[in-house]
Short mmCIF file of C-alpha atoms in Angstrom, two decimals:
data_model
loop_
_atom_site.label_atom_id
_atom_site.label_comp_id
_atom_site.label_asym_id
_atom_site.label_seq_id
_atom_site.Cartn_x
_atom_site.Cartn_y
_atom_site.Cartn_z
CA THR L 15 -1.18 1.65 21.15
CA LYS L 16 1.97 1.43 18.12
CA PRO L 17 2.82 4.99 17.37
CA THR L 18 1.10 7.00 13.95
CA TYR L 19 4.82 6.12 11.98
CA HIS L 20 4.68 2.35 13.26
CA ARG L 21 0.84 1.85 11.32
CA LEU L 22 1.59 4.01 8.56
CA LEU L 23 4.61 2.61 7.90
CA PHE L 24 3.41 -0.77 8.47
CA GLY L 25 0.23 -0.20 5.47
CA MET L 26 2.45 1.00 3.69
CA ALA L 27 5.32 -1.32 3.26
CA PHE L 28 2.05 -4.57 3.18
CA SER L 29 0.39 -2.38 -0.08
CA ASP L 30 3.55 -2.01 -1.53
CA LEU L 31 4.34 -5.93 -1.07
CA ALA L 32 0.78 -6.91 -2.58
CA ALA L 33 1.50 -4.23 -6.01
CA SER L 34 3.84 -5.44 -6.25
CA SER L 35 3.93 -9.77 -6.04
CA ALA L 36 1.14 -8.47 -8.51
CA SER L 37 3.33 -7.10 -10.77
CA PHE L 38 6.04 -10.32 -10.46
CA PHE L 39 3.36 -12.32 -11.92
CA THR L 40 3.11 -10.54 -15.05
CA THR L 41 0.60 -12.23 -17.61
CA TRP L 42 0.94 -15.42 -15.67
CA PRO L 43 -2.84 -15.47 -13.75
CA ILE L 44 -4.49 -14.16 -17.21
CA PRO L 45 -6.94 -16.85 -18.52
CA ARG L 46 -4.74 -19.32 -20.64
CA GLY L 47 -5.81 -18.56 -24.42
CA THR L 48 -5.91 -14.79 -24.34
CA PRO L 49 -5.97 -13.68 -27.68
CA GLY L 50 -2.21 -12.13 -27.75
CA VAL L 51 -0.93 -13.11 -24.81
CA TYR L 52 2.19 -15.18 -23.95
CA GLY L 53 2.70 -16.84 -20.40
CA ALA L 54 -0.78 -16.73 -19.72
CA VAL L 55 -1.93 -20.22 -17.43
CA GLY L 56 -4.41 -18.69 -15.35
CA THR L 57 -8.34 -18.96 -14.25
CA GLN L 58 -10.41 -16.26 -14.39
CA GLN L 59 -9.66 -16.73 -10.74
CA THR L 60 -6.00 -15.95 -10.68
CA CYS L 61 -7.16 -12.87 -13.38
CA SER L 62 -9.32 -11.69 -10.73
CA ALA L 63 -7.03 -11.98 -8.12
CA GLN L 64 -3.87 -10.14 -9.97
CA GLY L 65 -6.41 -7.31 -10.24
CA PHE L 66 -7.37 -7.15 -7.35
CA PHE L 67 -3.67 -7.16 -5.40
CA GLY L 68 -2.64 -4.35 -8.29
CA GLN L 69 -4.98 -1.92 -6.93
CA ILE L 70 -3.56 -2.24 -3.73
CA ALA L 71 -1.14 0.59 -5.57
CA VAL L 72 -3.59 2.71 -4.66
CA SER L 73 -3.59 2.62 -1.27
CA SER L 74 0.83 2.79 -1.48
CA VAL L 75 -0.06 6.61 -2.58
CA MET L 76 -2.51 7.29 -0.23
CA TYR L 77 -0.12 5.71 3.25
CA ASN L 78 2.23 8.18 0.93
CA ALA L 79 0.08 10.85 1.54
CA ALA L 80 -0.66 10.45 5.20
CA LEU L 81 3.38 9.45 5.68
CA SER L 82 4.05 13.08 4.84
CA THR L 83 1.16 14.77 6.37
CA TYR L 84 2.20 13.37 9.82
CA TYR L 85 6.32 14.39 9.20
CA PHE L 86 4.98 17.40 8.01
CA LEU L 87 2.95 18.02 11.52
CA VAL L 88 5.37 16.97 13.44
CA ILE L 89 8.42 18.45 12.34
CA VAL L 90 7.24 21.84 10.37
CA ARG L 91 4.59 22.87 13.43
CA GLN L 92 6.13 20.41 16.41
CA TRP L 93 3.51 18.78 16.99
CA SER L 94 3.29 15.97 19.85
CA ASP L 95 1.91 12.29 19.78
CA ALA L 96 -0.24 13.71 21.76
CA ASP L 97 -2.10 16.34 18.79
CA ILE L 98 -1.24 13.55 16.31
CA VAL L 99 -3.55 11.36 18.02
CA ARG L 100 -6.58 13.83 19.26
CA ILE L 101 -6.89 14.59 15.34
CA GLU L 102 -6.28 10.37 14.23
#
């Protein structure tokens, strides 16, 4: 299996990519004709999809916390890979 930090970094990278993609599209996915929204050309489905991917940003924060905990255990507490696998 891959080392723990590889899985943590992959998860964080994926969640950052998804959240950044949702932010990139800004108002485009909002349903056409929504009052007061410039550039709204989407549908309810595209708006929901953007909301879903925007919520993935929360998982990025959680992956960052998990990575910080991992580094604390490995660097400060000098845990081995076997110790890390035991608590996974």
